[in-house]
Amino acid sequence: MSYRLRLAHLYPDQMNIYGDRGNILTLTQRCAWRGIELELVPVGVGAAIDWPSIDMAFFGGGQDSGQALIADDFVRHQGPQLREAIEDNLVLLSICGGYQLLGHYFLTHTGERLPGVGAIDVHTVGGSVRLIGNIVVEAGDWPGAAGTLAPGTRLVGFENHSGRTYLGAGVRPMGRVLAGHGNNGEDGTEGAVYRNTFGCYMHGSLLPKNPQFADYLIGLALQRRYGAGATLAPLDDGLELVAQRTMVDRLVHG
């Protein structure tokens, strides 16, 4: 059976720092290697998107200036339909600024309250010190998918954020921080999971460094579109996994 998926890239011109576009390249290439047709749908300011036709979405991080340019459009223009799509199990990966905008609000260090779309139960508070460096996260128990990513899988990335994100009861963390700061540098959590939506601070870019996670997202999207029988053909990720283990050993075990 031939598969076809649609991937929405939210605000690619404004929200693309620390290699975040590499996540799009990774999803595209890993689909191509398997013969899965992946259509990329850029979502710019004012764009009209048929969200029910979208299988996966990516929302990267941006400089404060870039985030300011798109925040109002995202909240007012895309927010209502995107919330519906998330409730309908859209597969979505959001990083840093994109992660923050999916939550309820961002309270800046000057006391200004900036609204998010409220799609996931998190809020962010600005800090005076940036949390910067490589990060290792032990993944939690996530919803099932073809080629399920096993709980305890160690993911690597790079974080650079001043916002401290706190989770509400409506989400669970992506995982436990083994090295680095994570959501807020206080509670040992990184990221948030709600239905098929994942938010985190892991730049770097995330998916090339963690092919298991890339395939997990593709598998979720295939099962949502084509049913539980949709599976992914295996790929040879030997080199990628050696690089991943090397970073884990260096950061966790010293």
Coordinates of C-alpha atoms in Angstrom, one line a residue:
M1 CA 0.0 0.0 0.0
S2 CA 1.3 3.5 -0.8
Y3 CA 1.0 6.1 1.8
R4 CA 0.7 9.9 1.6
L5 CA 0.9 12.4 4.4
R6 CA 0.6 16.2 4.7
L7 CA 3.0 18.1 7.0
A8 CA 2.3 21.7 8.0
H9 CA 5.3 23.9 8.9
L10 CA 4.1 26.8 11.0
Y11 CA 5.8 30.2 10.3
P12 CA 9.0 28.8 8.7
D13 CA 10.5 32.2 8.0
Q14 CA 10.1 33.6 11.5
M15 CA 10.4 30.5 13.7
N16 CA 13.6 28.7 12.7
I17 CA 16.6 28.9 15.0
Y18 CA 19.3 26.5 16.2
G19 CA 18.7 24.1 13.3
D20 CA 15.0 23.6 13.8
R21 CA 14.4 23.3 10.0
G22 CA 16.4 20.1 10.2
N23 CA 13.4 18.5 11.8
I24 CA 11.5 19.1 8.6
L25 CA 14.3 17.7 6.5
T26 CA 14.5 14.6 8.6
L27 CA 10.8 13.8 8.4
T28 CA 10.8 14.4 4.7
Q29 CA 13.9 12.2 4.0
R30 CA 12.8 9.4 6.3
C31 CA 9.4 9.3 4.5
A32 CA 11.1 9.4 1.1
W33 CA 13.4 6.4 2.0
R34 CA 10.3 4.4 2.6
G35 CA 8.3 5.6 -0.4
I36 CA 5.9 7.7 1.7
E37 CA 4.8 10.8 -0.2
L38 CA 5.1 13.7 2.2
E39 CA 3.6 17.0 1.1
L40 CA 5.0 20.1 2.9
V41 CA 2.5 22.9 3.6
P42 CA 4.1 26.2 4.7
V43 CA 1.9 28.2 7.1
G44 CA 2.7 31.9 6.9
V45 CA 1.0 34.9 8.5
G46 CA -2.6 35.0 7.3
A47 CA -2.6 31.6 5.6
A48 CA -5.8 29.7 5.3
I49 CA -5.2 26.1 6.2
D50 CA -7.5 23.1 6.0
W51 CA -6.4 21.6 9.3
P52 CA -8.5 18.4 9.0
S53 CA -6.4 17.5 5.9
I54 CA -3.1 17.9 7.8
D55 CA -1.5 14.8 9.3
M56 CA 1.6 16.3 11.0
A57 CA 2.7 19.8 12.0
F58 CA 5.9 21.3 13.2
F59 CA 6.3 24.6 15.0
G60 CA 9.9 25.7 15.7
G61 CA 11.5 28.3 18.0
G62 CA 12.4 31.8 17.1
Q63 CA 14.0 35.0 18.3
D64 CA 11.8 37.2 20.5
S65 CA 11.4 39.5 17.5
G66 CA 10.3 36.7 15.2
Q67 CA 7.9 35.3 17.8
A68 CA 6.4 38.8 18.3
L69 CA 5.7 39.0 14.5
I70 CA 3.6 35.8 14.4
A71 CA 2.1 35.5 17.9
D72 CA -1.1 37.5 17.3
D73 CA -1.8 35.7 14.0
F74 CA -1.2 32.3 15.6
V75 CA -3.5 32.9 18.5
R76 CA -6.3 34.7 16.7
H77 CA -6.1 33.2 13.2
Q78 CA -4.8 29.6 13.6
G79 CA -5.6 29.0 17.2
P80 CA -9.3 27.9 17.1
Q81 CA -8.9 25.4 14.2
L82 CA -5.6 24.1 15.5
R83 CA -7.0 23.4 18.9
E84 CA -9.7 21.3 17.2
A85 CA -7.1 19.5 15.2
I86 CA -5.1 18.7 18.3
E87 CA -8.2 17.3 20.0
D88 CA -8.6 15.2 16.9
N89 CA -5.1 13.7 17.5
L90 CA -3.1 15.8 15.0
V91 CA 0.6 14.8 15.3
L92 CA 2.4 18.0 16.3
L93 CA 5.9 18.7 17.4
S94 CA 6.6 22.2 18.9
I95 CA 9.9 23.5 20.2
C96 CA 10.8 26.4 22.4
G97 CA 8.7 29.5 21.3
G98 CA 6.3 27.3 19.5
Y99 CA 5.9 25.1 22.6
Q100 CA 5.3 28.3 24.7
L101 CA 2.6 29.6 22.4
L102 CA 0.6 26.4 22.5
G103 CA 0.2 26.9 26.3
H104 CA -2.1 29.3 28.2
Y105 CA 0.3 32.3 28.5
F106 CA 3.8 33.6 28.9
L107 CA 4.4 35.9 31.8
T108 CA 7.5 38.0 30.9
H109 CA 10.1 39.0 33.5
T110 CA 8.6 42.5 33.3
G111 CA 5.2 41.3 34.3
E112 CA 3.5 41.4 30.9
R113 CA 1.1 38.5 30.3
L114 CA 1.2 37.3 26.6
P115 CA -1.6 34.9 25.6
G116 CA -1.1 31.5 24.0
V117 CA -3.7 29.4 22.3
G118 CA -4.4 27.2 25.4
A119 CA -4.2 24.0 23.4
I120 CA -2.0 22.3 26.1
D121 CA -2.1 22.8 29.8
V122 CA 1.2 24.6 30.4
H123 CA 2.2 28.2 31.2
T124 CA 5.6 29.9 31.0
V125 CA 7.3 32.5 33.2
G126 CA 10.2 34.5 31.9
G127 CA 13.5 34.4 33.9
S128 CA 16.5 36.6 34.1
V129 CA 19.0 33.8 33.4
R130 CA 19.1 31.7 30.3
L131 CA 19.1 27.9 30.5
I132 CA 21.7 26.9 27.9
G133 CA 23.5 23.7 26.9
N134 CA 23.2 20.1 25.7
I135 CA 20.4 18.1 27.3
V136 CA 19.5 14.4 27.7
V137 CA 16.0 13.3 28.4
E138 CA 14.7 9.9 29.4
A139 CA 11.5 9.4 27.5
G140 CA 8.3 8.6 29.3
D141 CA 5.5 6.2 28.4
W142 CA 3.8 7.9 25.4
P143 CA 0.7 6.9 23.3
G144 CA 1.3 3.8 21.1
A145 CA 2.4 3.9 17.5
A146 CA 3.9 1.7 14.8
G147 CA 7.5 1.1 15.9
T148 CA 6.7 2.3 19.4
L149 CA 9.4 4.3 21.1
A150 CA 10.2 2.4 24.2
P151 CA 9.9 4.1 27.6
G152 CA 13.3 4.9 28.9
T153 CA 14.8 5.8 25.5
R154 CA 17.3 8.5 25.9
L155 CA 16.9 11.6 23.6
V156 CA 19.5 14.2 23.1
G157 CA 19.2 17.9 22.1
F158 CA 20.3 21.5 22.8
E159 CA 18.4 24.0 24.8
N160 CA 18.6 27.8 25.0
H161 CA 15.7 29.5 26.7
S162 CA 14.9 32.1 29.4
G163 CA 11.3 31.0 29.8
R164 CA 10.4 28.5 32.6
T165 CA 7.5 26.3 31.6
Y166 CA 5.3 24.6 34.2
L167 CA 2.9 21.7 33.5
G168 CA -0.7 21.5 34.5
A169 CA -2.7 18.4 35.3
G170 CA -3.9 18.1 31.7
V171 CA -0.4 17.1 30.3
R172 CA 2.4 14.8 31.2
P173 CA 6.1 15.5 30.7
M174 CA 7.9 14.1 27.6
G175 CA 10.5 12.8 30.0
R176 CA 12.9 13.1 32.9
V177 CA 16.0 15.3 32.6
L178 CA 19.3 13.4 33.0
A179 CA 21.5 16.2 31.9
G180 CA 20.6 19.9 31.3
H181 CA 17.8 22.0 32.6
G182 CA 14.5 21.1 30.9
N183 CA 11.2 22.8 31.3
N184 CA 12.2 25.1 34.2
G185 CA 15.5 23.9 35.8
E186 CA 13.5 23.0 39.0
D187 CA 11.3 19.9 38.7
G188 CA 13.4 17.7 36.5
T189 CA 10.9 17.5 33.7
E190 CA 11.3 18.3 30.0
G191 CA 8.5 18.9 27.5
A192 CA 4.8 18.1 27.6
V193 CA 2.7 15.5 25.9
Y194 CA -1.0 15.9 25.2
R195 CA -2.8 13.4 22.9
N196 CA -0.4 13.3 19.8
T197 CA 1.1 16.8 20.6
F198 CA 4.6 17.1 21.9
G199 CA 6.2 20.3 23.1
C200 CA 9.8 20.7 24.3
Y201 CA 12.9 22.9 24.5
M202 CA 15.1 20.5 22.5
H203 CA 16.7 22.3 19.6
G204 CA 19.8 21.0 17.9
S205 CA 17.9 19.9 15.7
L206 CA 16.0 17.2 17.6
L207 CA 14.9 14.6 15.0
P208 CA 18.2 14.0 13.2
K209 CA 19.8 13.2 16.5
N210 CA 16.9 11.0 17.6
P211 CA 15.7 8.9 14.6
Q212 CA 13.5 6.7 16.9
F213 CA 11.5 9.8 17.8
A214 CA 11.2 10.9 14.1
D215 CA 9.8 7.4 13.2
Y216 CA 7.5 7.5 16.2
L217 CA 5.9 10.7 14.9
I218 CA 5.6 9.3 11.4
G219 CA 4.1 6.1 12.7
L220 CA 1.5 8.1 14.8
A221 CA 0.6 10.1 11.7
L222 CA 0.2 6.9 9.5
Q223 CA -1.9 5.2 12.0
R224 CA -4.2 8.2 12.4
R225 CA -4.7 8.4 8.7
Y226 CA -4.7 4.8 7.6
G227 CA -5.5 2.8 10.8
A228 CA -3.6 0.6 13.2
G229 CA -2.2 -1.7 10.5
A230 CA 0.0 1.0 9.0
T231 CA 3.6 0.2 9.8
L232 CA 7.0 1.6 8.9
A233 CA 9.7 -0.3 7.1
P234 CA 13.0 -0.4 9.2
L235 CA 15.9 1.8 8.3
D236 CA 19.6 1.4 9.0
D237 CA 20.2 4.0 11.7
G238 CA 23.5 2.6 13.0
L239 CA 25.5 5.8 12.5
E240 CA 22.8 8.0 14.0
L241 CA 22.5 5.8 17.1
V242 CA 26.2 5.6 17.7
A243 CA 26.3 9.4 17.7
Q244 CA 23.3 9.5 20.0
R245 CA 24.9 7.1 22.5
T246 CA 28.2 9.0 22.4
M247 CA 26.4 12.2 23.5
V248 CA 24.5 10.4 26.2
D249 CA 27.6 8.8 27.6
R250 CA 29.5 12.1 27.5
L251 CA 26.7 14.1 29.2
V252 CA 25.3 11.6 31.6
H253 CA 28.2 9.4 32.5
G254 CA 31.0 12.0 32.0

